[in-house]
């Protein structure tokens, strides 16, 4: 029961907490056990791949090697464990869930290109190495959604469907009032101290799961150490508009499911109107009383909606 209450998937998705002191050994051990517990429940194994650039991509993979491959891409400030809990609900597919370059356990080169095309190229290299690049289903949340769009636009004949969850990159829709006036020096998505995280947690999620502060502190240090790179990545992605590339998705008639939390304060829910206009074949589902990360706030419904979408593709 305690493990369920901790909502570790949400914690891992937003390991963005700032902390002025290092977490104690007991908290570190507890956090590590919780992470492994959630991964074990979803039958996920952690693996690593070295790109041609020499950088390393760490990823989670489930044991369903006969299922159709599904690549899941996390958002800014997240990592592969964004999808750890929902992975259990998606066990009918062969899941590949990477830490994008710059995040999680993957390499973090300061000089890299972190825009969607560059990240999509790296993911394609990984999927080719695994022999899964063709007939691939791709999903992404927030920044990961923009990368999913770029991936499909670059390799349209290889992508069987898209799953876009509160996706970034459709910037013509404008920004929400909550982010008007935000800069790289003053931005709720960038963490300088622990109080920033407490505000961010409620900002990003409308129904945030419970997380004890002692466990949160374990994940503080990575984001504090990574804050300079985070700012650089954010500066790149907020100018990376994927709308022209999304037209390729429409041209190839790639089946697309768009999911959006109506209480999203990070990216305007009205963005779905723009996406539907660019990708007419897209199916749109909006979720009341849900924020920016439906796969964490509403695991069952989000998984059921996706599985329903995939069932229609089979029919």
mmCIF file of C-alpha atoms in Angstrom:
data_model
loop_
_atom_site.group_PDB
_atom_site.id
_atom_site.type_symbol
_atom_site.label_atom_id
_atom_site.label_comp_id
_atom_site.label_asym_id
_atom_site.label_seq_id
_atom_site.Cartn_x
_atom_site.Cartn_y
_atom_site.Cartn_z
ATOM 1 C CA UNK A 1 0.000 0.000 0.000
ATOM 2 C CA UNK A 2 2.836 2.404 0.863
ATOM 3 C CA UNK A 3 4.473 1.832 -2.498
ATOM 4 C CA UNK A 4 1.249 2.686 -4.277
ATOM 5 C CA UNK A 5 0.846 5.868 -2.247
ATOM 6 C CA UNK A 6 4.305 7.097 -3.100
ATOM 7 C CA UNK A 7 3.435 7.584 -6.758
ATOM 8 C CA UNK A 8 7.015 6.933 -7.731
ATOM 9 C CA UNK A 9 6.288 7.255 -11.441
ATOM 10 C CA UNK A 10 5.425 10.900 -10.907
ATOM 11 C CA UNK A 11 8.496 11.454 -8.794
ATOM 12 C CA UNK A 12 10.746 10.072 -11.475
ATOM 13 C CA UNK A 13 9.023 12.032 -14.196
ATOM 14 C CA UNK A 14 9.829 15.275 -12.432
ATOM 15 C CA UNK A 15 13.183 14.704 -10.783
ATOM 16 C CA UNK A 16 13.523 18.470 -10.792
ATOM 17 C CA UNK A 17 13.720 19.221 -7.095
ATOM 18 C CA UNK A 18 16.336 21.551 -5.699
ATOM 19 C CA UNK A 19 17.833 20.778 -2.299
ATOM 20 C CA UNK A 20 20.477 22.510 -0.204
ATOM 21 C CA UNK A 21 21.690 19.369 1.546
ATOM 22 C CA UNK A 22 22.504 15.888 0.299
ATOM 23 C CA UNK A 23 19.909 13.206 1.038
ATOM 24 C CA UNK A 24 20.769 10.686 3.734
ATOM 25 C CA UNK A 25 21.680 7.070 3.029
ATOM 26 C CA UNK A 26 18.336 5.706 4.167
ATOM 27 C CA UNK A 27 16.456 7.991 1.753
ATOM 28 C CA UNK A 28 18.784 7.036 -1.100
ATOM 29 C CA UNK A 29 18.299 3.324 -0.461
ATOM 30 C CA UNK A 30 14.539 3.743 -0.163
ATOM 31 C CA UNK A 31 14.317 5.647 -3.426
ATOM 32 C CA UNK A 32 16.426 3.079 -5.260
ATOM 33 C CA UNK A 33 14.237 0.259 -4.004
ATOM 34 C CA UNK A 34 11.089 2.092 -5.054
ATOM 35 C CA UNK A 35 12.456 2.678 -8.539
ATOM 36 C CA UNK A 36 13.359 -0.969 -8.954
ATOM 37 C CA UNK A 37 10.024 -2.061 -7.537
ATOM 38 C CA UNK A 38 8.133 -0.048 -10.151
ATOM 39 C CA UNK A 39 10.343 -1.286 -12.970
ATOM 40 C CA UNK A 40 9.978 -4.881 -11.850
ATOM 41 C CA UNK A 41 6.190 -4.564 -11.812
ATOM 42 C CA UNK A 42 6.314 -3.499 -15.441
ATOM 43 C CA UNK A 43 8.921 -6.136 -16.327
ATOM 44 C CA UNK A 44 11.403 -3.501 -17.482
ATOM 45 C CA UNK A 45 15.114 -4.118 -17.907
ATOM 46 C CA UNK A 46 17.619 -1.241 -18.148
ATOM 47 C CA UNK A 47 20.029 -1.386 -21.080
ATOM 48 C CA UNK A 48 22.512 0.911 -22.811
ATOM 49 C CA UNK A 49 23.527 1.662 -26.395
ATOM 50 C CA UNK A 50 26.523 3.625 -27.674
ATOM 51 C CA UNK A 51 25.715 5.959 -30.545
ATOM 52 C CA UNK A 52 28.066 6.541 -33.462
ATOM 53 C CA UNK A 53 28.915 9.875 -31.800
ATOM 54 C CA UNK A 54 30.250 7.979 -28.779
ATOM 55 C CA UNK A 55 27.423 9.184 -26.549
ATOM 56 C CA UNK A 56 25.447 6.655 -24.543
ATOM 57 C CA UNK A 57 21.691 6.187 -24.583
ATOM 58 C CA UNK A 58 20.225 4.335 -21.600
ATOM 59 C CA UNK A 59 16.787 2.824 -22.102
ATOM 60 C CA UNK A 60 14.211 0.536 -20.540
ATOM 61 C CA UNK A 61 12.839 -2.436 -22.456
ATOM 62 C CA UNK A 62 10.152 -4.906 -21.490
ATOM 63 C CA UNK A 63 10.247 -8.637 -22.106
ATOM 64 C CA UNK A 64 7.474 -8.820 -24.731
ATOM 65 C CA UNK A 65 9.789 -9.369 -27.669
ATOM 66 C CA UNK A 66 6.958 -10.613 -29.889
ATOM 67 C CA UNK A 67 4.754 -7.549 -29.407
ATOM 68 C CA UNK A 68 4.624 -4.668 -31.883
ATOM 69 C CA UNK A 69 7.376 -2.185 -31.026
ATOM 70 C CA UNK A 70 6.312 1.007 -29.245
ATOM 71 C CA UNK A 71 8.873 3.780 -28.668
ATOM 72 C CA UNK A 72 7.909 6.115 -25.797
ATOM 73 C CA UNK A 73 9.639 9.495 -25.451
ATOM 74 C CA UNK A 74 9.652 11.555 -22.243
ATOM 75 C CA UNK A 75 9.399 15.310 -21.887
ATOM 76 C CA UNK A 76 11.680 18.083 -20.660
ATOM 77 C CA UNK A 77 12.971 17.468 -17.149
ATOM 78 C CA UNK A 78 11.877 13.838 -17.264
ATOM 79 C CA UNK A 79 13.448 10.484 -17.999
ATOM 80 C CA UNK A 80 12.538 6.951 -19.024
ATOM 81 C CA UNK A 81 10.603 6.435 -15.789
ATOM 82 C CA UNK A 82 7.958 8.881 -16.992
ATOM 83 C CA UNK A 83 6.374 5.769 -18.440
ATOM 84 C CA UNK A 84 7.374 3.186 -15.823
ATOM 85 C CA UNK A 85 3.964 2.757 -14.241
ATOM 86 C CA UNK A 86 1.882 2.911 -17.410
ATOM 87 C CA UNK A 87 4.272 0.391 -18.961
ATOM 88 C CA UNK A 88 2.502 -2.299 -16.943
ATOM 89 C CA UNK A 89 -0.755 -1.386 -18.684
ATOM 90 C CA UNK A 90 0.994 -1.476 -22.068
ATOM 91 C CA UNK A 91 2.638 -4.863 -21.630
ATOM 92 C CA UNK A 92 0.957 -6.119 -24.812
ATOM 93 C CA UNK A 93 3.493 -4.108 -26.809
ATOM 94 C CA UNK A 94 7.269 -4.365 -27.103
ATOM 95 C CA UNK A 95 8.288 -1.221 -25.224
ATOM 96 C CA UNK A 96 11.458 0.793 -25.729
ATOM 97 C CA UNK A 97 11.648 3.761 -23.342
ATOM 98 C CA UNK A 98 14.890 5.762 -23.582
ATOM 99 C CA UNK A 99 16.492 8.488 -21.559
ATOM 100 C CA UNK A 100 16.951 11.155 -24.210
ATOM 101 C CA UNK A 101 20.438 12.550 -24.631
ATOM 102 C CA UNK A 102 20.812 15.188 -21.926
ATOM 103 C CA UNK A 103 18.495 13.479 -19.436
ATOM 104 C CA UNK A 104 18.379 10.610 -16.958
ATOM 105 C CA UNK A 105 21.298 8.211 -17.214
ATOM 106 C CA UNK A 106 22.153 9.054 -20.839
ATOM 107 C CA UNK A 107 25.137 11.196 -21.827
ATOM 108 C CA UNK A 108 24.841 14.942 -21.255
ATOM 109 C CA UNK A 109 27.188 16.746 -23.660
ATOM 110 C CA UNK A 110 26.932 20.520 -23.332
ATOM 111 C CA UNK A 111 27.686 21.134 -27.012
ATOM 112 C CA UNK A 112 25.031 18.801 -28.485
ATOM 113 C CA UNK A 113 22.013 19.746 -30.570
ATOM 114 C CA UNK A 114 18.941 18.981 -28.470
ATOM 115 C CA UNK A 115 16.272 20.012 -30.960
ATOM 116 C CA UNK A 116 13.684 17.524 -32.128
ATOM 117 C CA UNK A 117 15.321 16.500 -35.419
ATOM 118 C CA UNK A 118 18.634 15.732 -33.724
ATOM 119 C CA UNK A 119 16.967 13.728 -30.950
ATOM 120 C CA UNK A 120 14.844 11.863 -33.515
ATOM 121 C CA UNK A 121 17.956 10.922 -35.485
ATOM 122 C CA UNK A 122 19.568 9.480 -32.350
ATOM 123 C CA UNK A 123 16.458 7.471 -31.523
ATOM 124 C CA UNK A 124 16.294 6.140 -35.075
ATOM 125 C CA UNK A 125 19.893 4.979 -34.762
ATOM 126 C CA UNK A 126 18.947 3.118 -31.577
ATOM 127 C CA UNK A 127 15.895 1.523 -33.164
ATOM 128 C CA UNK A 128 17.884 0.481 -36.234
ATOM 129 C CA UNK A 129 20.486 -1.142 -34.004
ATOM 130 C CA UNK A 130 17.734 -3.129 -32.319
ATOM 131 C CA UNK A 131 16.170 -4.103 -35.642
ATOM 132 C CA UNK A 132 12.940 -2.297 -34.752
ATOM 133 C CA UNK A 133 13.043 0.804 -36.970
ATOM 134 C CA UNK A 134 10.428 -0.397 -39.436
ATOM 135 C CA UNK A 135 6.736 -0.760 -38.550
ATOM 136 C CA UNK A 136 7.260 1.254 -35.396
ATOM 137 C CA UNK A 137 4.644 2.955 -33.228
ATOM 138 C CA UNK A 138 5.881 6.157 -31.547
ATOM 139 C CA UNK A 139 4.520 8.092 -28.574
ATOM 140 C CA UNK A 140 5.732 11.135 -26.712
ATOM 141 C CA UNK A 141 4.766 13.582 -23.980
ATOM 142 C CA UNK A 142 5.489 17.328 -24.118
ATOM 143 C CA UNK A 143 8.975 17.764 -25.631
ATOM 144 C CA UNK A 144 8.848 14.044 -26.367
ATOM 145 C CA UNK A 145 5.743 14.636 -28.476
ATOM 146 C CA UNK A 146 7.602 17.184 -30.605
ATOM 147 C CA UNK A 147 10.393 14.645 -31.060
ATOM 148 C CA UNK A 148 7.814 12.012 -32.030
ATOM 149 C CA UNK A 149 6.484 14.374 -34.712
ATOM 150 C CA UNK A 150 10.016 14.995 -35.994
ATOM 151 C CA UNK A 151 10.694 11.243 -36.005
ATOM 152 C CA UNK A 152 7.581 10.512 -38.068
ATOM 153 C CA UNK A 153 8.380 13.342 -40.491
ATOM 154 C CA UNK A 154 11.931 12.077 -41.032
ATOM 155 C CA UNK A 155 10.947 8.411 -41.374
ATOM 156 C CA UNK A 156 7.272 8.441 -42.424
ATOM 157 C CA UNK A 157 7.315 5.089 -44.203
ATOM 158 C CA UNK A 158 8.558 3.396 -41.017
ATOM 159 C CA UNK A 159 6.042 4.843 -38.528
ATOM 160 C CA UNK A 160 2.732 2.998 -38.183
ATOM 161 C CA UNK A 161 1.106 5.388 -35.683
ATOM 162 C CA UNK A 162 1.706 8.387 -33.426
ATOM 163 C CA UNK A 163 0.592 9.045 -29.851
ATOM 164 C CA UNK A 164 0.966 12.706 -28.888
ATOM 165 C CA UNK A 165 0.371 13.539 -25.219
ATOM 166 C CA UNK A 166 0.237 17.263 -24.353
ATOM 167 C CA UNK A 167 2.832 17.714 -27.043
ATOM 168 C CA UNK A 168 5.178 20.652 -27.493
ATOM 169 C CA UNK A 169 6.358 22.234 -30.728
ATOM 170 C CA UNK A 170 3.082 23.655 -32.057
ATOM 171 C CA UNK A 171 3.995 27.127 -30.940
ATOM 172 C CA UNK A 172 1.605 29.049 -33.223
ATOM 173 C CA UNK A 173 -1.078 28.240 -30.666
ATOM 174 C CA UNK A 174 0.655 30.588 -28.243
ATOM 175 C CA UNK A 175 1.652 30.057 -24.623
ATOM 176 C CA UNK A 176 -0.596 29.828 -21.561
ATOM 177 C CA UNK A 177 -1.026 32.842 -19.306
ATOM 178 C CA UNK A 178 0.885 30.973 -16.603
ATOM 179 C CA UNK A 179 4.093 31.233 -18.662
ATOM 180 C CA UNK A 180 3.693 34.741 -20.032
ATOM 181 C CA UNK A 181 6.784 36.718 -19.171
ATOM 182 C CA UNK A 182 8.856 33.623 -18.334
ATOM 183 C CA UNK A 183 12.566 33.826 -19.184
ATOM 184 C CA UNK A 184 15.529 31.500 -18.824
ATOM 185 C CA UNK A 185 16.423 33.428 -15.665
ATOM 186 C CA UNK A 186 12.904 33.217 -14.244
ATOM 187 C CA UNK A 187 11.076 30.120 -15.454
ATOM 188 C CA UNK A 188 8.972 27.648 -13.423
ATOM 189 C CA UNK A 189 10.354 24.788 -15.514
ATOM 190 C CA UNK A 190 13.930 25.451 -14.386
ATOM 191 C CA UNK A 191 14.875 24.562 -10.826
ATOM 192 C CA UNK A 192 17.276 26.602 -8.724
ATOM 193 C CA UNK A 193 16.188 25.623 -5.213
ATOM 194 C CA UNK A 194 13.862 23.176 -3.527
ATOM 195 C CA UNK A 195 11.013 25.671 -3.239
ATOM 196 C CA UNK A 196 10.953 25.859 -7.040
ATOM 197 C CA UNK A 197 10.111 22.188 -7.178
ATOM 198 C CA UNK A 198 7.244 22.417 -4.726
ATOM 199 C CA UNK A 199 5.693 25.069 -6.952
ATOM 200 C CA UNK A 200 6.451 23.102 -10.119
ATOM 201 C CA UNK A 201 4.843 19.938 -8.799
ATOM 202 C CA UNK A 202 1.449 21.608 -8.537
ATOM 203 C CA UNK A 203 2.049 23.650 -11.672
ATOM 204 C CA UNK A 204 2.586 20.614 -13.895
ATOM 205 C CA UNK A 205 -0.012 18.265 -12.396
ATOM 206 C CA UNK A 206 -3.602 18.993 -11.472
ATOM 207 C CA UNK A 207 -3.880 15.793 -9.425
ATOM 208 C CA UNK A 208 -0.311 15.191 -8.213
ATOM 209 C CA UNK A 209 0.370 11.879 -6.462
ATOM 210 C CA UNK A 210 1.717 11.922 -2.918
ATOM 211 C CA UNK A 211 5.506 11.965 -2.610
ATOM 212 C CA UNK A 212 7.366 12.197 0.733
ATOM 213 C CA UNK A 213 9.955 14.955 0.904
ATOM 214 C CA UNK A 214 12.666 12.550 2.061
ATOM 215 C CA UNK A 215 12.395 10.635 -1.201
ATOM 216 C CA UNK A 216 12.125 13.778 -3.302
ATOM 217 C CA UNK A 217 15.474 14.936 -1.962
ATOM 218 C CA UNK A 218 17.240 11.935 -3.462
ATOM 219 C CA UNK A 219 16.410 13.178 -6.932
ATOM 220 C CA UNK A 220 17.359 16.767 -6.200
ATOM 221 C CA UNK A 221 21.063 16.547 -6.876
ATOM 222 C CA UNK A 222 20.876 15.467 -10.510
ATOM 223 C CA UNK A 223 18.775 18.442 -11.549
ATOM 224 C CA UNK A 224 20.854 20.880 -9.532
ATOM 225 C CA UNK A 225 23.992 19.595 -11.236
ATOM 226 C CA UNK A 226 22.235 19.669 -14.617
ATOM 227 C CA UNK A 227 20.607 23.109 -14.382
ATOM 228 C CA UNK A 228 23.020 24.777 -16.822
ATOM 229 C CA UNK A 229 22.347 22.137 -19.471
ATOM 230 C CA UNK A 230 18.609 22.250 -18.735
ATOM 231 C CA UNK A 231 18.563 25.966 -19.512
ATOM 232 C CA UNK A 232 20.420 25.387 -22.780
ATOM 233 C CA UNK A 233 18.028 22.606 -23.815
ATOM 234 C CA UNK A 234 14.974 24.690 -22.939
ATOM 235 C CA UNK A 235 16.312 27.595 -25.010
ATOM 236 C CA UNK A 236 16.569 25.270 -28.000
ATOM 237 C CA UNK A 237 13.199 23.570 -27.733
ATOM 238 C CA UNK A 238 11.068 26.696 -27.208
ATOM 239 C CA UNK A 239 12.103 27.899 -30.676
ATOM 240 C CA UNK A 240 11.801 24.480 -32.324
ATOM 241 C CA UNK A 241 8.469 24.610 -34.174
ATOM 242 C CA UNK A 242 7.388 21.250 -35.634
ATOM 243 C CA UNK A 243 4.250 22.412 -37.460
ATOM 244 C CA UNK A 244 5.743 22.160 -40.960
ATOM 245 C CA UNK A 245 7.035 18.687 -40.181
ATOM 246 C CA UNK A 246 3.598 17.677 -38.912
ATOM 247 C CA UNK A 247 2.288 18.265 -42.438
ATOM 248 C CA UNK A 248 4.269 15.203 -43.516
ATOM 249 C CA UNK A 249 2.225 13.162 -41.032
ATOM 250 C CA UNK A 250 -0.934 14.381 -42.735
ATOM 251 C CA UNK A 251 0.521 13.705 -46.189
ATOM 252 C CA UNK A 252 1.347 10.102 -45.291
ATOM 253 C CA UNK A 253 -1.943 9.723 -43.393
ATOM 254 C CA UNK A 254 -0.169 8.313 -40.336
ATOM 255 C CA UNK A 255 -2.805 7.384 -37.721
ATOM 256 C CA UNK A 256 -2.450 9.794 -34.805
ATOM 257 C CA UNK A 257 -3.935 9.937 -31.315
ATOM 258 C CA UNK A 258 -3.740 13.306 -29.557
ATOM 259 C CA UNK A 259 -4.352 13.294 -25.786
ATOM 260 C CA UNK A 260 -4.535 16.456 -23.688
ATOM 261 C CA UNK A 261 -5.191 17.316 -20.067
ATOM 262 C CA UNK A 262 -7.674 20.172 -19.923
ATOM 263 C CA UNK A 263 -5.880 21.627 -16.876
ATOM 264 C CA UNK A 264 -2.487 21.750 -18.601
ATOM 265 C CA UNK A 265 -0.665 24.928 -17.522
ATOM 266 C CA UNK A 266 2.520 24.182 -19.472
ATOM 267 C CA UNK A 267 1.117 24.004 -23.024
ATOM 268 C CA UNK A 268 -2.260 25.448 -23.975
ATOM 269 C CA UNK A 269 -5.036 22.848 -24.300
ATOM 270 C CA UNK A 270 -6.281 24.865 -27.300
ATOM 271 C CA UNK A 271 -3.225 23.512 -29.127
ATOM 272 C CA UNK A 272 -5.331 20.479 -30.039
ATOM 273 C CA UNK A 273 -7.303 22.687 -32.443
ATOM 274 C CA UNK A 274 -4.136 23.607 -34.311
ATOM 275 C CA UNK A 275 -2.913 20.003 -34.388
ATOM 276 C CA UNK A 276 -6.253 18.766 -35.706
ATOM 277 C CA UNK A 277 -6.124 21.425 -38.422
ATOM 278 C CA UNK A 278 -2.641 20.333 -39.524
ATOM 279 C CA UNK A 279 -3.250 16.574 -39.054
ATOM 280 C CA UNK A 280 -6.912 16.083 -40.040
ATOM 281 C CA UNK A 281 -6.862 12.328 -39.468
ATOM 282 C CA UNK A 282 -5.899 12.794 -35.808
ATOM 283 C CA UNK A 283 -8.217 11.484 -33.104
ATOM 284 C CA UNK A 284 -8.372 13.924 -30.174
ATOM 285 C CA UNK A 285 -9.136 13.022 -26.556
ATOM 286 C CA UNK A 286 -9.250 15.714 -23.868
ATOM 287 C CA UNK A 287 -9.191 14.763 -20.206
ATOM 288 C CA UNK A 288 -10.955 16.956 -17.621
ATOM 289 C CA UNK A 289 -9.242 17.625 -14.288
ATOM 290 C CA UNK A 290 -5.909 16.373 -15.665
ATOM 291 C CA UNK A 291 -2.744 18.413 -16.132
ATOM 292 C CA UNK A 292 0.324 18.118 -18.343
ATOM 293 C CA UNK A 293 1.163 14.446 -17.797
ATOM 294 C CA UNK A 294 -1.945 12.241 -18.167
ATOM 295 C CA UNK A 295 0.106 9.033 -18.192
ATOM 296 C CA UNK A 296 1.048 9.811 -14.581
ATOM 297 C CA UNK A 297 -2.097 11.480 -13.276
ATOM 298 C CA UNK A 298 -4.587 9.088 -14.919
ATOM 299 C CA UNK A 299 -2.714 5.883 -15.688
ATOM 300 C CA UNK A 300 -5.679 3.590 -16.318
ATOM 301 C CA UNK A 301 -7.676 5.955 -18.496
ATOM 302 C CA UNK A 302 -4.644 7.021 -20.517
ATOM 303 C CA UNK A 303 -3.654 3.417 -21.157
ATOM 304 C CA UNK A 304 -7.210 2.362 -22.005
ATOM 305 C CA UNK A 305 -7.602 5.216 -24.477
ATOM 306 C CA UNK A 306 -4.364 4.282 -26.193
ATOM 307 C CA UNK A 307 -5.221 0.595 -26.354
ATOM 308 C CA UNK A 308 -8.617 1.526 -27.797
ATOM 309 C CA UNK A 309 -6.866 3.584 -30.468
ATOM 310 C CA UNK A 310 -4.593 0.672 -31.331
ATOM 311 C CA UNK A 311 -7.535 -1.737 -31.442
ATOM 312 C CA UNK A 312 -9.199 0.455 -34.076
ATOM 313 C CA UNK A 313 -6.013 0.303 -36.152
ATOM 314 C CA UNK A 314 -6.166 -3.493 -36.089
ATOM 315 C CA UNK A 315 -9.826 -3.442 -37.105
#
